């Protein structure tokens, strides 16, 4: 013989989605809540602007993109640009010796 079916439990309260930030701290001037992100999904472009130092960044968006994604891309792009700049300005190691210049062929012929 089977047991009686218990009445199903009522679902608990729905979890509230915590809204993601839309204003962020600027990487260059370090002001809190000075960077805003505008998403134009119709055009497929996002614009990030700092109201204090007027730093700007632009990126492509899709239907899943959120403002935090654009801010993260901006951080990554700034880090990559800084790394490229450091590579371009890499100083010569102090322990390296100058390469000796071979004697020219003309000087031997004169003797």
mmCIF file of the C-alpha atoms, coordinates in Angstrom:
data_MODEL
# 
_entry.id   MODEL 
# 
loop_
_atom_site.group_PDB 
_atom_site.id 
_atom_site.type_symbol 
_atom_site.label_atom_id 
_atom_site.label_alt_id 
_atom_site.label_comp_id 
_atom_site.label_asym_id 
_atom_site.label_entity_id 
_atom_site.label_seq_id 
_atom_site.pdbx_PDB_ins_code 
_atom_site.Cartn_x 
_atom_site.Cartn_y 
_atom_site.Cartn_z 
_atom_site.occupancy 
_atom_site.B_iso_or_equiv 
_atom_site.pdbx_formal_charge 
_atom_site.auth_seq_id 
_atom_site.auth_comp_id 
_atom_site.auth_asym_id 
_atom_site.auth_atom_id 
_atom_site.pdbx_PDB_model_num 
ATOM 1   C CA . UNK A 1 1   ? 0.000  0.000  0.000   1.00 0.00 ? 1   UNK A CA 1 
ATOM 2   C CA . UNK A 1 2   ? 1.213  3.459  -0.847  1.00 0.00 ? 2   UNK A CA 1 
ATOM 3   C CA . UNK A 1 3   ? 1.513  6.398  1.473   1.00 0.00 ? 3   UNK A CA 1 
ATOM 4   C CA . UNK A 1 4   ? -0.690 9.387  1.210   1.00 0.00 ? 4   UNK A CA 1 
ATOM 5   C CA . UNK A 1 5   ? 0.759  12.231 -0.780  1.00 0.00 ? 5   UNK A CA 1 
ATOM 6   C CA . UNK A 1 6   ? 1.688  15.170 1.440   1.00 0.00 ? 6   UNK A CA 1 
ATOM 7   C CA . UNK A 1 7   ? 0.618  18.589 0.332   1.00 0.00 ? 7   UNK A CA 1 
ATOM 8   C CA . UNK A 1 8   ? 3.463  20.378 -1.365  1.00 0.00 ? 8   UNK A CA 1 
ATOM 9   C CA . UNK A 1 9   ? 5.254  23.082 0.529   1.00 0.00 ? 9   UNK A CA 1 
ATOM 10  C CA . UNK A 1 10  ? 4.560  26.631 -0.436  1.00 0.00 ? 10  UNK A CA 1 
ATOM 11  C CA . UNK A 1 11  ? 7.482  28.297 -2.140  1.00 0.00 ? 11  UNK A CA 1 
ATOM 12  C CA . UNK A 1 12  ? 9.556  30.559 0.069   1.00 0.00 ? 12  UNK A CA 1 
ATOM 13  C CA . UNK A 1 13  ? 9.947  34.261 -0.551  1.00 0.00 ? 13  UNK A CA 1 
ATOM 14  C CA . UNK A 1 14  ? 11.573 35.045 -3.855  1.00 0.00 ? 14  UNK A CA 1 
ATOM 15  C CA . UNK A 1 15  ? 15.163 36.177 -3.653  1.00 0.00 ? 15  UNK A CA 1 
ATOM 16  C CA . UNK A 1 16  ? 15.561 39.796 -4.486  1.00 0.00 ? 16  UNK A CA 1 
ATOM 17  C CA . UNK A 1 17  ? 18.098 40.544 -7.172  1.00 0.00 ? 17  UNK A CA 1 
ATOM 18  C CA . UNK A 1 18  ? 20.769 42.843 -5.853  1.00 0.00 ? 18  UNK A CA 1 
ATOM 19  C CA . UNK A 1 19  ? 21.143 45.641 -8.397  1.00 0.00 ? 19  UNK A CA 1 
ATOM 20  C CA . UNK A 1 20  ? 24.597 45.959 -9.894  1.00 0.00 ? 20  UNK A CA 1 
ATOM 21  C CA . UNK A 1 21  ? 26.501 49.216 -9.638  1.00 0.00 ? 21  UNK A CA 1 
ATOM 22  C CA . UNK A 1 22  ? 26.196 51.708 -12.459 1.00 0.00 ? 22  UNK A CA 1 
ATOM 23  C CA . UNK A 1 23  ? 28.669 54.295 -11.133 1.00 0.00 ? 23  UNK A CA 1 
ATOM 24  C CA . UNK A 1 24  ? 32.271 53.432 -10.413 1.00 0.00 ? 24  UNK A CA 1 
ATOM 25  C CA . UNK A 1 25  ? 35.614 54.777 -9.177  1.00 0.00 ? 25  UNK A CA 1 
ATOM 26  C CA . UNK A 1 26  ? 37.861 56.370 -11.785 1.00 0.00 ? 26  UNK A CA 1 
ATOM 27  C CA . UNK A 1 27  ? 41.209 54.650 -12.391 1.00 0.00 ? 27  UNK A CA 1 
ATOM 28  C CA . UNK A 1 28  ? 42.977 57.917 -13.166 1.00 0.00 ? 28  UNK A CA 1 
ATOM 29  C CA . UNK A 1 29  ? 41.606 60.522 -10.723 1.00 0.00 ? 29  UNK A CA 1 
ATOM 30  C CA . UNK A 1 30  ? 40.396 58.040 -8.031  1.00 0.00 ? 30  UNK A CA 1 
ATOM 31  C CA . UNK A 1 31  ? 37.095 59.837 -7.380  1.00 0.00 ? 31  UNK A CA 1 
ATOM 32  C CA . UNK A 1 32  ? 34.323 57.577 -6.098  1.00 0.00 ? 32  UNK A CA 1 
ATOM 33  C CA . UNK A 1 33  ? 31.154 57.311 -8.162  1.00 0.00 ? 33  UNK A CA 1 
ATOM 34  C CA . UNK A 1 34  ? 32.457 59.613 -10.871 1.00 0.00 ? 34  UNK A CA 1 
ATOM 35  C CA . UNK A 1 35  ? 32.464 57.110 -13.741 1.00 0.00 ? 35  UNK A CA 1 
ATOM 36  C CA . UNK A 1 36  ? 29.159 56.427 -15.475 1.00 0.00 ? 36  UNK A CA 1 
ATOM 37  C CA . UNK A 1 37  ? 28.430 53.913 -18.210 1.00 0.00 ? 37  UNK A CA 1 
ATOM 38  C CA . UNK A 1 38  ? 25.829 54.456 -20.927 1.00 0.00 ? 38  UNK A CA 1 
ATOM 39  C CA . UNK A 1 39  ? 24.732 51.447 -22.943 1.00 0.00 ? 39  UNK A CA 1 
ATOM 40  C CA . UNK A 1 40  ? 23.175 52.001 -26.334 1.00 0.00 ? 40  UNK A CA 1 
ATOM 41  C CA . UNK A 1 41  ? 22.009 48.514 -27.240 1.00 0.00 ? 41  UNK A CA 1 
ATOM 42  C CA . UNK A 1 42  ? 20.371 49.683 -30.455 1.00 0.00 ? 42  UNK A CA 1 
ATOM 43  C CA . UNK A 1 43  ? 23.672 51.041 -31.778 1.00 0.00 ? 43  UNK A CA 1 
ATOM 44  C CA . UNK A 1 44  ? 25.695 48.280 -30.068 1.00 0.00 ? 44  UNK A CA 1 
ATOM 45  C CA . UNK A 1 45  ? 28.010 50.732 -28.296 1.00 0.00 ? 45  UNK A CA 1 
ATOM 46  C CA . UNK A 1 46  ? 28.777 51.514 -24.659 1.00 0.00 ? 46  UNK A CA 1 
ATOM 47  C CA . UNK A 1 47  ? 30.411 54.734 -23.482 1.00 0.00 ? 47  UNK A CA 1 
ATOM 48  C CA . UNK A 1 48  ? 32.205 55.116 -20.175 1.00 0.00 ? 48  UNK A CA 1 
ATOM 49  C CA . UNK A 1 49  ? 32.908 58.694 -18.983 1.00 0.00 ? 49  UNK A CA 1 
ATOM 50  C CA . UNK A 1 50  ? 34.493 60.147 -15.840 1.00 0.00 ? 50  UNK A CA 1 
ATOM 51  C CA . UNK A 1 51  ? 32.731 63.369 -14.841 1.00 0.00 ? 51  UNK A CA 1 
ATOM 52  C CA . UNK A 1 52  ? 35.794 64.708 -13.006 1.00 0.00 ? 52  UNK A CA 1 
ATOM 53  C CA . UNK A 1 53  ? 38.771 64.096 -15.327 1.00 0.00 ? 53  UNK A CA 1 
ATOM 54  C CA . UNK A 1 54  ? 36.772 63.500 -18.532 1.00 0.00 ? 54  UNK A CA 1 
ATOM 55  C CA . UNK A 1 55  ? 38.459 60.164 -19.199 1.00 0.00 ? 55  UNK A CA 1 
ATOM 56  C CA . UNK A 1 56  ? 36.532 58.214 -21.864 1.00 0.00 ? 56  UNK A CA 1 
ATOM 57  C CA . UNK A 1 57  ? 36.280 54.634 -23.099 1.00 0.00 ? 57  UNK A CA 1 
ATOM 58  C CA . UNK A 1 58  ? 34.078 53.103 -25.780 1.00 0.00 ? 58  UNK A CA 1 
ATOM 59  C CA . UNK A 1 59  ? 33.293 49.445 -26.421 1.00 0.00 ? 59  UNK A CA 1 
ATOM 60  C CA . UNK A 1 60  ? 30.936 47.163 -28.309 1.00 0.00 ? 60  UNK A CA 1 
ATOM 61  C CA . UNK A 1 61  ? 27.982 45.637 -26.461 1.00 0.00 ? 61  UNK A CA 1 
ATOM 62  C CA . UNK A 1 62  ? 25.506 42.824 -26.906 1.00 0.00 ? 62  UNK A CA 1 
ATOM 63  C CA . UNK A 1 63  ? 22.212 41.963 -25.229 1.00 0.00 ? 63  UNK A CA 1 
ATOM 64  C CA . UNK A 1 64  ? 23.967 40.415 -22.196 1.00 0.00 ? 64  UNK A CA 1 
ATOM 65  C CA . UNK A 1 65  ? 26.367 43.288 -21.481 1.00 0.00 ? 65  UNK A CA 1 
ATOM 66  C CA . UNK A 1 66  ? 25.983 45.174 -18.192 1.00 0.00 ? 66  UNK A CA 1 
ATOM 67  C CA . UNK A 1 67  ? 27.740 48.382 -17.052 1.00 0.00 ? 67  UNK A CA 1 
ATOM 68  C CA . UNK A 1 68  ? 30.095 46.411 -14.783 1.00 0.00 ? 68  UNK A CA 1 
ATOM 69  C CA . UNK A 1 69  ? 31.291 44.482 -17.844 1.00 0.00 ? 69  UNK A CA 1 
ATOM 70  C CA . UNK A 1 70  ? 32.275 47.703 -19.620 1.00 0.00 ? 70  UNK A CA 1 
ATOM 71  C CA . UNK A 1 71  ? 34.062 48.949 -16.482 1.00 0.00 ? 71  UNK A CA 1 
ATOM 72  C CA . UNK A 1 72  ? 35.996 45.668 -16.281 1.00 0.00 ? 72  UNK A CA 1 
ATOM 73  C CA . UNK A 1 73  ? 36.974 45.937 -19.956 1.00 0.00 ? 73  UNK A CA 1 
ATOM 74  C CA . UNK A 1 74  ? 38.203 49.484 -19.296 1.00 0.00 ? 74  UNK A CA 1 
ATOM 75  C CA . UNK A 1 75  ? 40.382 48.268 -16.422 1.00 0.00 ? 75  UNK A CA 1 
ATOM 76  C CA . UNK A 1 76  ? 41.827 45.508 -18.619 1.00 0.00 ? 76  UNK A CA 1 
ATOM 77  C CA . UNK A 1 77  ? 42.486 47.924 -21.486 1.00 0.00 ? 77  UNK A CA 1 
ATOM 78  C CA . UNK A 1 78  ? 44.222 50.411 -19.167 1.00 0.00 ? 78  UNK A CA 1 
ATOM 79  C CA . UNK A 1 79  ? 46.424 47.621 -17.737 1.00 0.00 ? 79  UNK A CA 1 
ATOM 80  C CA . UNK A 1 80  ? 47.332 46.413 -21.240 1.00 0.00 ? 80  UNK A CA 1 
ATOM 81  C CA . UNK A 1 81  ? 48.231 49.948 -22.350 1.00 0.00 ? 81  UNK A CA 1 
ATOM 82  C CA . UNK A 1 82  ? 50.399 50.416 -19.270 1.00 0.00 ? 82  UNK A CA 1 
ATOM 83  C CA . UNK A 1 83  ? 52.215 47.121 -19.936 1.00 0.00 ? 83  UNK A CA 1 
ATOM 84  C CA . UNK A 1 84  ? 52.862 48.109 -23.567 1.00 0.00 ? 84  UNK A CA 1 
ATOM 85  C CA . UNK A 1 85  ? 54.241 51.451 -22.447 1.00 0.00 ? 85  UNK A CA 1 
ATOM 86  C CA . UNK A 1 86  ? 56.609 49.784 -19.979 1.00 0.00 ? 86  UNK A CA 1 
ATOM 87  C CA . UNK A 1 87  ? 57.881 47.393 -22.648 1.00 0.00 ? 87  UNK A CA 1 
ATOM 88  C CA . UNK A 1 88  ? 58.540 50.283 -25.035 1.00 0.00 ? 88  UNK A CA 1 
ATOM 89  C CA . UNK A 1 89  ? 60.497 52.188 -22.381 1.00 0.00 ? 89  UNK A CA 1 
ATOM 90  C CA . UNK A 1 90  ? 62.405 49.166 -21.061 1.00 0.00 ? 90  UNK A CA 1 
ATOM 91  C CA . UNK A 1 91  ? 65.909 50.369 -20.046 1.00 0.00 ? 91  UNK A CA 1 
ATOM 92  C CA . UNK A 1 92  ? 69.009 48.439 -21.002 1.00 0.00 ? 92  UNK A CA 1 
ATOM 93  C CA . UNK A 1 93  ? 70.301 46.281 -18.180 1.00 0.00 ? 93  UNK A CA 1 
ATOM 94  C CA . UNK A 1 94  ? 73.197 47.913 -16.337 1.00 0.00 ? 94  UNK A CA 1 
ATOM 95  C CA . UNK A 1 95  ? 75.275 44.743 -16.475 1.00 0.00 ? 95  UNK A CA 1 
ATOM 96  C CA . UNK A 1 96  ? 75.258 44.548 -20.253 1.00 0.00 ? 96  UNK A CA 1 
ATOM 97  C CA . UNK A 1 97  ? 78.454 45.561 -21.968 1.00 0.00 ? 97  UNK A CA 1 
ATOM 98  C CA . UNK A 1 98  ? 78.633 47.536 -25.187 1.00 0.00 ? 98  UNK A CA 1 
ATOM 99  C CA . UNK A 1 99  ? 79.339 45.431 -28.238 1.00 0.00 ? 99  UNK A CA 1 
ATOM 100 C CA . UNK A 1 100 ? 82.870 46.090 -29.518 1.00 0.00 ? 100 UNK A CA 1 
ATOM 101 C CA . UNK A 1 101 ? 82.971 47.594 -32.962 1.00 0.00 ? 101 UNK A CA 1 
ATOM 102 C CA . UNK A 1 102 ? 85.030 45.464 -35.372 1.00 0.00 ? 102 UNK A CA 1 
ATOM 103 C CA . UNK A 1 103 ? 87.985 47.157 -36.960 1.00 0.00 ? 103 UNK A CA 1 
ATOM 104 C CA . UNK A 1 104 ? 87.148 48.535 -40.334 1.00 0.00 ? 104 UNK A CA 1 
ATOM 105 C CA . UNK A 1 105 ? 88.572 46.866 -43.421 1.00 0.00 ? 105 UNK A CA 1 
ATOM 106 C CA . UNK A 1 106 ? 89.857 50.205 -44.793 1.00 0.00 ? 106 UNK A CA 1 
ATOM 107 C CA . UNK A 1 107 ? 92.228 50.784 -41.883 1.00 0.00 ? 107 UNK A CA 1 
ATOM 108 C CA . UNK A 1 108 ? 94.054 47.496 -42.519 1.00 0.00 ? 108 UNK A CA 1 
ATOM 109 C CA . UNK A 1 109 ? 94.603 48.309 -46.204 1.00 0.00 ? 109 UNK A CA 1 
ATOM 110 C CA . UNK A 1 110 ? 96.386 51.568 -45.411 1.00 0.00 ? 110 UNK A CA 1 
ATOM 111 C CA . UNK A 1 111 ? 99.258 49.848 -43.599 1.00 0.00 ? 111 UNK A CA 1 
# 
